């Protein structure tokens, strides 16, 4: 029997039971729409993470004290006392691929302004920090090299901190007390939003690294060194130069491990996208469960249909239908159900994703791949779940089918 | 062996369209064996018009189903047009049903919610003909049974006699060499029955072999040969030397209102 004839009779058969056909398709429609929407949400999240990461500056390298193992940075006592100011000066002087550099120290603490207070992290940085991180000052000024040399009691507030401590007025020129050290507020940073890990990057206070070291923590070593390569393409070169220099300076024997580690934004980006990819896959897998349920619905209805139409099968066989004609007929019916459901589901999923992004302000991205995937999925489900009922019909004995009451 | 009280064509192997030898069909109903056919030997030549009669349960339908390649015998051989049917595969049997055989059943067995012409086209769907060819042949077959004006009617818009004629048209559409009819008039009133027999006689005139099951002696009178079954065996097999002509019988029947669609 020709495929066109089978298609026509499949459509007829489905038309005869419109409501039932629709309800059967509904399982697939919902499943496919869910898969499309979940993939769109996941991929939207992935995209915005990538955007945020590249906004950090793509040619940034961070040198941490302590050696690196596969899992990341090894913690523990003694490992964080390897980076010094002299290392910093040496890198600046001897690594040509390095552009800007900012030593980093860190303290946690309570910030008090008048009767307001706020607990946050205090980052001690160099004067080039903002340029390296491609960050800006919303109003006021940043501290200068002179402030750093003098370990001046000055600071710059992140947007969140500024809003929390000075809800009504400008903090510039005011004095805040950081762990009881009064510091003059020079400026407020522009809003940066959340980072890839979901932390609020504006919940921070920046101060000269010397101030943090000498007035807050009295910890003589550096927590990190932030470096920008002269160009994104120079990141590996800068990394090699810094590694060689620091190994030499720290007198590390040829086969011993580094006592520091260098990470770049690409690594961070990879880690973050891996996370959102897992999220995407997870969402899509949950959604495909409903697709599976839809497939079982198709199988169920096809089995009912085969039983109901046993006599029809017998009549067709009596006039010369072969097993494979009957098989194809029911398989194609199942396929038409799942394909129509799939296409409707794709439309619904695309529409639904649009609604999500415009109503919930959630970024969604629909890729050709996700449409192709859902389409392929619904074909596969039609064939997989249609095959058993179709085979059952095809294997009927002509005379038994004809005599079926 | 088989009781035969009247002379009948001897089942010789040459010139026979159908050659049946010691056909046995045993159904297994749980533990119980039902002997539907207990050894039937029979030959039918091309162009015969055979009526098979016998009490209910004597094995007539079972025999017809095997003749129609819808069922397989438990034992014995069945040679159809020189082909040993008992050795064929499912698909080969389907091909034989499609190309050589036409069926007419007591209950019409039309596809519901499917128009007359589509029902008639059904066998052609499983052959090789084109859409245009199909339509032409289906219309021709419907014309032949006098339903040229009911082509697009649905079974539920046709009377019993008209439905049976659609079924006959469907049996004819592939130019079969044999038409098998299992109690085709069982659900019809007597006048309509005679009309249907008239169609069979016409077909037989054209050389198509007709094998018909009936329990009504009136209906059997239109056939040229009578075979009577009893308990799964042939009880008698004889030539009807003076078959009635359906056309004549109809003209003698009192005139009734023409059948109208329901
Ligand atoms: N599918 C079946 N399973 C079991 N027994 C059957 C089946 N078909 C027919 N029979 C039995 O076989 C015998 C012959 O039946 P059948 O050929 O239908 O007789 P007829 O058509 O002459 O009335 C009956 O006893 C009937 O009960
Ligand atoms: Mg019967």
XYZ file of C-alpha atoms and ligand atoms in Angstrom:
695
model
C 0.000 0.000 0.000
C 1.355 3.354 -0.931
C 2.420 5.755 1.789
C 0.059 8.477 0.579
C -2.930 6.152 0.857
C -1.841 5.141 4.335
C -1.485 8.785 5.336
C -4.944 9.615 4.037
C -6.541 6.728 5.862
C -4.569 7.561 9.021
C -5.931 11.108 8.994
C -9.440 9.770 8.398
C -9.162 7.357 11.298
C -7.925 10.088 13.631
C -10.621 12.448 12.424
C -13.319 9.972 13.325
C -12.361 10.290 16.974
C -11.396 13.955 17.133
C -11.686 14.387 20.881
C -9.792 11.229 21.631
C -7.068 12.060 19.126
C -6.713 15.518 20.623
C -6.476 14.248 24.188
C -3.891 11.713 23.123
C -1.893 14.405 21.412
C -2.182 16.624 24.462
C 0.336 14.445 26.287
C 2.869 14.990 23.535
C 1.950 18.664 23.178
C 2.593 19.343 26.847
C 5.752 17.248 26.870
C 7.279 18.925 23.839
C 6.239 22.399 24.989
C 7.810 21.722 28.381
C 11.059 20.507 26.826
C 11.239 23.548 24.546
C 10.482 25.962 27.382
C 12.935 24.344 29.784
C 15.702 24.338 27.196
C 14.899 27.969 26.418
C 15.125 28.939 30.079
C 18.321 26.962 30.613
C 19.981 28.361 27.554
C 18.832 31.851 28.448
C 20.470 31.463 31.850
C 23.619 30.195 30.196
C 23.701 33.168 27.882
C 23.313 35.718 30.663
C 26.025 34.004 32.696
C 28.363 34.215 29.748
C 27.478 37.863 29.324
C 28.256 38.602 32.953
C 31.535 36.763 32.839
C 32.746 38.537 29.777
C 31.778 41.818 31.482
C 34.389 41.034 34.143
C 37.086 41.530 31.576
C 38.287 38.652 29.538
C 42.024 39.232 29.872
C 42.110 39.052 33.665
C 44.352 36.649 35.542
C 44.221 36.042 39.262
C 47.217 34.719 41.156
C 46.343 32.965 44.396
C 48.721 31.783 47.091
C 48.861 28.044 47.650
C 49.126 25.236 45.156
C 46.366 24.101 42.883
C 44.981 20.643 42.656
C 42.388 19.381 40.242
C 39.510 20.458 42.416
C 40.639 24.053 42.641
C 42.621 25.794 45.316
C 44.051 23.863 48.199
C 43.300 25.533 51.470
C 44.930 24.854 54.796
C 47.477 26.519 57.039
C 50.712 27.711 55.605
C 49.646 27.737 52.013
C 48.389 31.294 51.966
C 51.644 32.911 52.962
C 53.498 32.779 49.692
C 52.565 35.970 47.841
C 54.242 39.207 48.806
C 54.370 42.793 47.678
C 57.786 42.094 46.226
C 56.290 39.386 44.013
C 53.916 42.004 42.751
C 56.632 44.486 41.972
C 58.661 41.780 40.232
C 55.727 40.708 38.059
C 55.097 44.289 37.052
C 58.729 44.789 36.154
C 59.687 41.456 34.562
C 56.608 40.084 32.802
C 56.142 41.973 29.514
C 52.786 40.301 28.777
C 51.353 41.768 31.964
C 49.587 45.112 31.625
C 48.099 46.267 34.884
C 48.472 44.723 38.293
C 46.686 45.088 41.596
C 47.741 43.438 44.857
C 44.830 42.118 46.867
C 44.138 41.807 50.550
C 40.876 41.092 52.235
C 39.082 41.624 55.518
C 35.628 41.019 56.731
C 33.926 43.384 59.080
C 31.272 45.685 60.267
C 30.941 49.066 58.593
C 29.288 51.749 60.664
C 27.994 55.076 59.429
C 26.181 57.165 62.010
C 23.583 54.825 63.479
C 23.590 52.492 60.472
C 25.787 49.440 60.142
C 26.437 46.777 57.536
C 28.550 43.617 57.537
C 30.454 43.062 54.331
C 33.807 42.174 52.830
C 36.542 44.744 52.526
C 38.755 44.300 49.515
C 42.170 45.857 49.625
C 43.263 46.693 46.091
C 45.736 48.667 44.057
C 44.823 51.818 42.182
C 44.415 49.997 38.861
C 41.858 47.566 40.235
C 38.850 49.216 38.614
C 40.523 49.349 35.225
C 41.485 45.695 35.365
C 37.957 44.685 36.326
C 36.389 47.101 33.850
C 34.482 48.666 36.685
C 33.601 52.315 37.131
C 32.896 55.013 39.729
C 29.327 56.234 39.762
C 30.215 59.368 41.656
C 33.192 60.573 43.640
C 36.743 59.384 43.076
C 38.898 56.308 43.440
C 41.999 56.268 45.620
C 45.362 57.092 44.082
C 48.861 55.655 44.284
C 49.581 58.290 46.916
C 46.739 56.950 49.073
C 48.145 53.477 48.689
C 51.675 54.563 49.583
C 50.325 56.321 52.647
C 47.870 53.577 53.622
C 45.359 56.385 53.700
C 42.154 55.920 55.677
C 39.910 56.131 52.636
C 37.469 53.769 50.943
C 35.059 53.372 48.054
C 31.656 51.798 48.608
C 29.887 49.280 46.447
C 26.385 50.295 45.413
C 24.656 47.901 47.807
C 26.700 49.083 50.787
C 26.218 52.736 49.851
C 22.467 52.268 49.591
C 22.371 50.427 52.896
C 24.430 52.889 54.912
C 23.354 56.121 53.241
C 19.764 55.634 52.142
C 19.047 59.355 51.882
C 22.200 61.168 50.876
C 25.508 60.932 49.129
C 28.185 59.123 51.117
C 31.017 60.937 49.380
C 33.013 62.914 51.906
C 31.343 61.152 54.834
C 33.274 59.016 57.263
C 32.523 55.382 57.898
C 34.072 53.251 60.568
C 35.531 50.019 59.299
C 36.275 47.823 62.255
C 36.594 51.016 64.296
C 38.991 52.608 61.819
C 37.406 55.800 60.531
C 37.717 56.009 56.763
C 36.669 58.751 54.418
C 34.378 57.687 51.606
C 35.878 58.810 48.292
C 33.253 57.464 45.917
C 30.609 54.904 45.056
C 31.049 52.167 42.465
C 28.680 51.617 39.574
C 26.229 48.761 39.935
C 27.602 45.477 38.687
C 24.882 43.049 39.717
C 25.316 39.384 40.489
C 28.299 37.385 39.408
C 28.158 33.976 37.749
C 27.820 32.301 41.118
C 24.880 34.467 42.084
C 26.769 36.660 44.568
C 26.035 40.359 44.782
C 29.189 42.009 43.500
C 28.068 45.386 44.781
C 28.069 44.227 48.401
C 31.703 45.247 48.892
C 33.921 48.011 50.200
C 37.169 48.758 48.393
C 40.144 50.274 50.214
C 43.868 50.653 49.486
C 45.458 47.261 50.015
C 48.048 48.838 52.296
C 45.293 50.227 54.489
C 43.678 46.826 54.866
C 47.031 45.228 55.568
C 48.374 47.747 58.061
C 45.249 49.011 59.759
C 42.760 46.145 59.637
C 44.305 42.693 59.374
C 48.001 43.090 60.069
C 48.408 40.059 57.823
C 51.684 40.619 55.947
C 50.970 38.530 52.850
C 48.745 39.085 49.826
C 45.499 37.166 49.386
C 45.641 37.492 45.626
C 47.238 39.407 42.806
C 44.943 40.623 40.060
C 46.668 40.981 36.704
C 45.524 41.972 33.254
C 47.305 40.609 30.234
C 48.206 43.134 27.572
C 45.632 41.472 25.311
C 43.225 38.515 25.615
C 45.500 36.543 23.292
C 48.399 37.134 25.678
C 46.746 35.425 28.626
C 48.680 32.158 28.234
C 51.948 34.081 27.743
C 51.362 36.167 30.836
C 50.464 33.037 32.747
C 53.726 31.343 31.738
C 55.821 34.393 32.505
C 54.285 34.821 35.946
C 54.671 31.122 36.712
C 58.345 31.084 35.750
C 59.062 34.263 37.646
C 57.320 33.193 40.839
C 58.876 29.706 40.784
C 62.264 31.325 40.517
C 61.529 33.880 43.216
C 60.082 31.236 45.545
C 63.027 28.924 44.825
C 60.868 25.959 43.839
C 62.829 22.894 42.727
C 62.130 21.731 39.151
C 59.799 18.869 39.995
C 58.060 20.430 42.972
C 54.575 21.835 42.704
C 53.889 25.565 42.489
C 53.148 27.263 45.804
C 50.689 29.552 44.029
C 48.027 29.141 41.395
C 46.854 31.224 38.496
C 43.326 31.278 37.229
C 41.863 33.181 34.353
C 38.352 34.266 33.527
C 38.026 31.595 30.865
C 38.353 28.932 33.577
C 35.712 30.687 35.610
C 33.503 30.999 32.581
C 33.882 27.321 31.839
C 32.985 26.373 35.374
C 29.951 28.618 35.325
C 28.701 27.481 31.951
C 29.193 23.880 33.009
C 26.904 24.585 35.930
C 24.201 26.159 33.820
C 24.546 23.392 31.259
C 23.847 20.856 33.961
C 20.870 22.952 34.964
C 19.619 22.973 31.387
C 20.007 19.235 31.013
C 18.282 18.686 34.333
C 15.317 20.853 33.392
C 15.011 19.218 29.989
C 15.201 15.723 31.477
C 12.403 16.485 33.883
C 10.364 17.841 30.988
C 11.051 14.775 28.866
C 9.453 12.609 31.523
C 6.160 14.203 30.541
C 7.003 13.433 26.927
C 7.442 9.814 27.941
C 4.074 9.870 29.671
C 2.600 11.295 26.477
C 4.130 8.404 24.551
C 2.540 5.908 26.892
C -0.766 7.686 26.265
C -0.326 7.118 22.549
C 0.426 3.470 23.094
C -2.643 3.100 25.278
C -4.966 4.696 22.739
C -3.454 2.743 19.867
C -4.022 -0.491 21.763
C -7.640 0.476 22.354
C -7.945 1.406 18.709
C -6.515 -1.912 17.518
C -9.001 -3.784 19.678
C -11.918 -1.659 18.539
C -10.968 -2.021 14.926
C -10.175 -5.722 14.935
C -13.002 -6.334 12.472
C -11.715 -3.602 10.189
C -8.309 -5.256 10.296
C -9.964 -8.563 9.403
C -11.810 -6.966 6.480
C -8.631 -5.358 5.196
C -6.771 -8.646 5.484
C -9.568 -10.509 3.707
C -9.200 -8.247 0.681
C -5.446 -8.668 0.569
C -3.739 -6.458 3.145
C -0.447 -7.973 4.185
C 0.862 -7.848 7.752
C 3.160 -5.018 6.845
C 0.288 -2.999 5.374
C -1.571 -3.240 8.666
C 1.611 -2.553 10.617
C 2.298 0.559 8.576
C -1.281 1.742 8.908
C -1.237 1.732 12.695
C 2.354 2.873 12.966
C 1.616 5.841 10.756
C -1.460 6.671 12.778
C 0.664 6.738 15.923
C 3.278 8.768 14.093
C 0.747 11.286 12.837
C -0.556 11.660 16.391
C 2.869 12.229 17.851
C 4.016 14.475 15.010
C 0.941 16.694 15.114
C 1.357 16.795 18.887
C 5.039 17.571 18.483
C 4.485 20.430 16.067
C 1.726 21.923 18.219
C 3.965 21.476 21.234
C 6.824 23.297 19.521
C 4.553 26.221 18.706
C 3.226 26.250 22.249
C 6.737 25.961 23.703
C 8.031 28.840 21.595
C 5.029 30.966 22.535
C 5.313 29.969 26.183
C 9.004 30.833 26.301
C 8.237 34.247 24.855
C 5.600 34.730 27.534
C 8.018 33.690 30.265
C 10.681 36.116 29.141
C 8.291 39.025 28.774
C 6.235 38.388 31.920
C 8.861 37.020 34.298
C 11.710 39.031 32.752
C 13.618 35.817 32.489
C 15.946 35.511 29.536
C 14.959 32.626 27.248
C 16.683 31.461 24.111
C 15.176 29.026 21.625
C 17.733 27.323 19.476
C 17.218 25.426 16.274
C 18.747 22.496 18.094
C 16.068 22.382 20.780
C 13.328 22.454 18.136
C 15.043 19.720 16.177
C 15.504 17.718 19.354
C 11.833 17.922 20.316
C 10.783 17.131 16.779
C 13.048 14.098 16.672
C 11.875 13.098 20.106
C 8.236 13.084 19.069
C 8.973 11.029 15.955
C 10.900 8.553 18.048
C 8.090 8.348 20.581
C 5.512 7.767 17.843
C 7.537 4.937 16.397
C 8.533 3.455 19.728
C 5.125 3.514 21.364
C 3.186 2.898 18.164
C 5.129 -0.165 17.202
C 3.792 -2.581 19.764
C 0.079 -1.925 19.068
C 0.741 -1.886 15.319
C 2.524 -5.185 15.498
C -0.262 -6.617 17.558
C -2.691 -5.623 14.798
C -0.450 -6.956 12.035
C -0.043 -10.338 13.697
C -3.782 -10.983 13.960
C -5.080 -14.014 12.175
C -7.341 -12.874 9.304
C -10.214 -15.160 10.233
C -9.988 -14.450 13.969
C -10.004 -10.737 13.243
C -13.001 -11.081 10.929
C -14.986 -13.075 13.453
C -14.141 -10.734 16.339
C -17.266 -9.413 18.010
C -15.049 -42.695 2.863
C -17.285 -39.943 1.655
C -20.869 -40.878 1.090
C -21.988 -39.806 -2.337
C -25.372 -40.935 -3.563
C -25.522 -39.014 -6.809
C -23.070 -38.787 -9.658
C -20.831 -35.726 -9.500
C -17.750 -34.593 -11.365
C -14.934 -36.853 -10.275
C -12.150 -35.003 -8.513
C -9.445 -35.511 -11.063
C -6.453 -33.256 -10.861
C -6.524 -31.911 -14.407
C -8.720 -28.999 -15.444
C -9.643 -28.264 -11.827
C -9.573 -24.762 -10.431
C -9.839 -26.065 -6.887
C -8.531 -29.425 -5.790
C -9.118 -30.397 -2.178
C -7.831 -33.634 -0.728
C -8.693 -35.080 2.682
C -9.083 -31.702 4.264
C -9.279 -31.775 8.074
C -9.856 -28.881 10.406
C -9.809 -29.404 14.137
C -10.321 -26.528 16.550
C -8.940 -26.745 20.018
C -11.289 -25.230 22.561
C -9.263 -25.505 25.719
C -8.931 -29.251 26.214
C -11.756 -30.121 23.835
C -11.110 -30.898 20.196
C -13.839 -29.724 17.827
C -13.750 -31.620 14.531
C -15.154 -29.062 12.114
C -13.961 -30.870 8.982
C -13.256 -34.571 9.106
C -11.757 -35.248 5.696
C -13.223 -33.465 2.692
C -12.160 -34.358 -0.841
C -13.521 -32.245 -3.635
C -12.754 -30.751 -7.033
C -14.283 -27.617 -8.526
C -13.806 -26.604 -12.150
C -13.532 -23.137 -13.579
C -16.909 -21.546 -14.214
C -18.913 -23.682 -11.802
C -21.670 -22.296 -9.597
C -21.648 -24.378 -6.433
C -24.053 -24.174 -3.535
C -22.886 -25.689 -0.269
C -25.647 -26.653 2.098
C -26.033 -28.489 5.354
C -27.182 -28.082 8.907
C -25.776 -25.426 11.142
C -22.443 -26.538 12.564
C -21.755 -28.985 9.743
C -18.538 -27.178 8.796
C -19.627 -25.049 5.829
C -18.102 -21.789 7.056
C -14.931 -23.507 8.164
C -14.624 -24.963 4.664
C -15.253 -21.593 3.022
C -12.655 -19.865 5.194
C -10.053 -22.386 4.123
C -11.110 -22.054 0.483
C -10.727 -18.294 0.899
C -7.201 -18.602 2.309
C -8.378 -16.891 5.484
C -7.647 -19.954 7.560
C -5.328 -22.919 7.271
C -6.390 -26.573 7.385
C -5.135 -28.826 10.134
C -4.426 -31.569 7.601
C -4.919 -32.251 3.925
C -4.036 -30.379 0.761
C -5.663 -27.502 -1.043
C -4.496 -26.732 -4.550
C -5.858 -23.509 -5.998
C -5.214 -22.855 -9.675
C -2.222 -25.173 -9.554
C -0.733 -23.636 -6.394
C -0.410 -25.657 -3.189
C -1.927 -23.124 -0.836
C -1.011 -24.966 2.345
C 2.654 -24.169 1.726
C 2.249 -20.430 1.261
C 3.320 -17.725 3.688
C 0.988 -15.143 5.184
C 1.973 -12.557 2.613
C 1.560 -14.939 -0.292
C -1.896 -15.860 0.974
C -2.722 -12.150 1.219
C -1.664 -11.760 -2.386
C -3.891 -14.644 -3.484
C -6.863 -13.174 -1.610
C -6.168 -9.882 -3.277
C -5.771 -11.111 -6.836
C -7.789 -14.329 -7.221
C -10.531 -14.270 -4.621
C -13.531 -12.158 -3.750
C -15.538 -12.512 -0.560
C -19.148 -11.840 0.273
C -20.182 -12.365 3.871
C -23.542 -12.737 5.523
C -22.951 -9.622 7.615
C -21.696 -7.569 4.618
C -18.482 -6.622 6.452
C -18.236 -3.141 5.023
C -16.064 -0.512 6.688
C -18.445 1.785 8.526
C -18.252 5.544 8.029
C -16.554 4.813 4.718
C -18.350 5.540 1.470
C -19.468 2.821 -0.946
C -16.798 3.670 -3.475
C -14.059 3.685 -0.848
C -15.205 0.298 0.381
C -15.073 -1.025 -3.149
C -11.629 0.505 -3.708
C -10.238 -1.253 -0.645
C -8.803 -4.323 -2.429
C -7.201 -2.040 -5.009
C -5.342 -0.182 -2.257
C -3.372 -3.325 -1.579
C -2.619 -3.903 -5.250
C -0.697 -1.809 -7.689
C -3.311 0.372 -9.335
C -3.157 4.146 -9.530
C -5.721 6.484 -7.942
C -7.408 7.223 -11.263
C -7.517 3.543 -12.219
C -8.920 2.686 -8.816
C -11.784 5.093 -9.073
C -12.670 3.962 -12.552
C -12.734 0.305 -11.613
C -14.691 0.903 -8.420
C -17.350 2.871 -10.274
C -17.533 0.153 -12.911
C -18.030 -2.519 -10.256
C -20.720 -0.462 -8.532
C -22.487 0.022 -11.858
C -22.382 -3.677 -12.432
C -24.312 -4.357 -9.202
C -26.736 -1.547 -10.004
C -25.445 0.977 -7.488
C -24.061 3.537 -9.920
C -26.210 6.184 -8.226
C -25.130 5.393 -4.651
C -21.378 5.759 -5.096
C -20.835 8.235 -2.271
C -23.381 6.842 0.158
C -22.230 5.506 3.493
C -23.209 2.000 4.639
C -25.649 3.431 7.200
C -27.411 5.259 4.347
C -27.961 2.035 2.386
C -30.460 -0.806 2.776
C -29.284 -4.310 3.529
C -29.590 -5.388 -0.074
C -27.668 -2.337 -1.236
C -24.946 -2.960 1.340
C -24.618 -6.518 0.141
C -24.311 -5.248 -3.415
C -21.497 -2.936 -2.319
C -19.827 -5.973 -0.803
C -20.284 -7.864 -4.092
C -18.817 -4.935 -6.003
C -15.842 -5.009 -3.643
C -15.449 -8.745 -4.288
C -15.515 -8.101 -8.044
C -13.304 -5.087 -8.353
C -10.062 -7.005 -8.681
C -11.426 -9.369 -11.394
C -11.197 -12.465 -9.204
C -11.479 -15.952 -10.663
C -13.540 -17.105 -7.667
C -16.201 -15.383 -5.609
C -16.862 -16.984 -2.238
C -20.116 -16.109 -0.527
C -20.980 -17.378 2.962
C -24.756 -17.068 3.398
C -24.889 -13.814 1.426
C -28.691 -13.737 1.569
C -28.960 -14.676 5.225
C -29.786 -11.126 6.293
C -31.921 -10.221 3.266
C -35.619 -10.514 2.471
C -36.605 -12.999 -0.218
C -36.954 -10.574 -3.106
C -33.598 -8.930 -2.395
C -32.100 -12.392 -2.030
C -33.223 -13.314 -5.513
C -31.797 -10.059 -6.852
C -28.436 -10.833 -5.258
C -28.568 -14.339 -6.747
C -29.271 -12.709 -10.076
C -26.020 -10.776 -9.776
C -24.155 -13.976 -8.975
C -25.673 -15.683 -11.993
C -24.616 -12.772 -14.177
C -21.060 -13.023 -12.853
C -21.090 -16.748 -13.399
C -22.167 -16.146 -17.001
C -18.992 -14.105 -17.390
C -16.938 -17.106 -16.321
C -16.381 -16.334 -12.646
C -16.553 -19.389 -10.413
C -19.102 -18.909 -7.643
C -19.099 -20.875 -4.423
C -21.960 -20.078 -2.145
C -23.067 -21.310 1.255
C -26.771 -21.268 2.007
C -29.195 -23.192 4.117
C -32.202 -22.089 2.035
C -33.109 -24.647 -0.670
C -34.811 -21.821 -2.656
C -31.518 -20.014 -2.923
C -29.594 -23.172 -3.786
C -31.917 -23.670 -6.765
C -30.011 -20.924 -8.603
C -26.737 -22.892 -8.404
C -25.585 -25.521 -10.869
C -24.192 -27.942 -8.316
C -25.276 -28.837 -4.795
C -22.907 -30.077 -2.131
C -24.369 -31.033 1.227
C -22.230 -31.141 4.340
C -22.971 -33.157 7.441
C -20.746 -33.359 10.508
C -17.671 -32.139 8.701
C -18.047 -34.476 5.750
C -19.617 -34.244 2.329
C -22.918 -36.066 2.512
C -23.930 -35.574 -1.093
C -22.590 -33.846 -4.175
C -24.715 -33.607 -7.299
C -25.369 -31.568 -10.371
C -28.473 -29.391 -10.518
C -29.436 -30.033 -14.085
C -32.080 -27.295 -14.198
C -31.019 -24.257 -12.197
C -33.610 -21.513 -11.891
C -32.944 -18.166 -13.502
C -33.104 -15.291 -11.009
C -34.251 -12.870 -13.705
C -37.295 -15.030 -14.454
C -38.135 -15.549 -10.793
C -38.091 -11.809 -10.154
C -40.434 -11.095 -13.032
C -42.889 -13.600 -11.536
C -42.692 -12.077 -8.028
C -45.440 -9.631 -7.097
C -44.273 -6.084 -7.643
C -43.138 -4.315 -4.466
C -42.059 -0.775 -3.722
C -38.558 -0.072 -4.883
C -36.033 -0.191 -2.028
C -35.157 3.189 -0.691
C -32.137 4.133 1.353
C -32.785 4.212 5.097
N -13.088 -20.674 15.827
C -13.674 -21.809 16.249
N -13.267 -22.360 17.382
C -13.836 -23.503 17.812
N -14.783 -24.158 17.186
C -15.237 -23.644 16.033
C -14.705 -22.433 15.504
N -15.336 -22.151 14.337
C -16.231 -23.150 14.169
N -16.174 -24.041 15.173
C -16.960 -25.264 15.299
O -16.785 -25.991 14.138
C -18.004 -26.560 13.735
C -18.345 -26.117 12.330
O -18.647 -24.727 12.355
P -18.992 -23.913 11.045
O -18.002 -24.219 10.008
O -19.145 -22.484 11.438
O -20.418 -24.512 10.670
P -21.526 -23.948 9.684
O -20.985 -22.785 8.977
O -21.835 -25.103 8.789
O -22.704 -23.639 10.532
C -19.033 -26.133 14.757
O -19.197 -27.193 15.677
C -18.432 -24.955 15.415
O -18.852 -24.876 16.743
Mg -21.685 -20.740 8.895
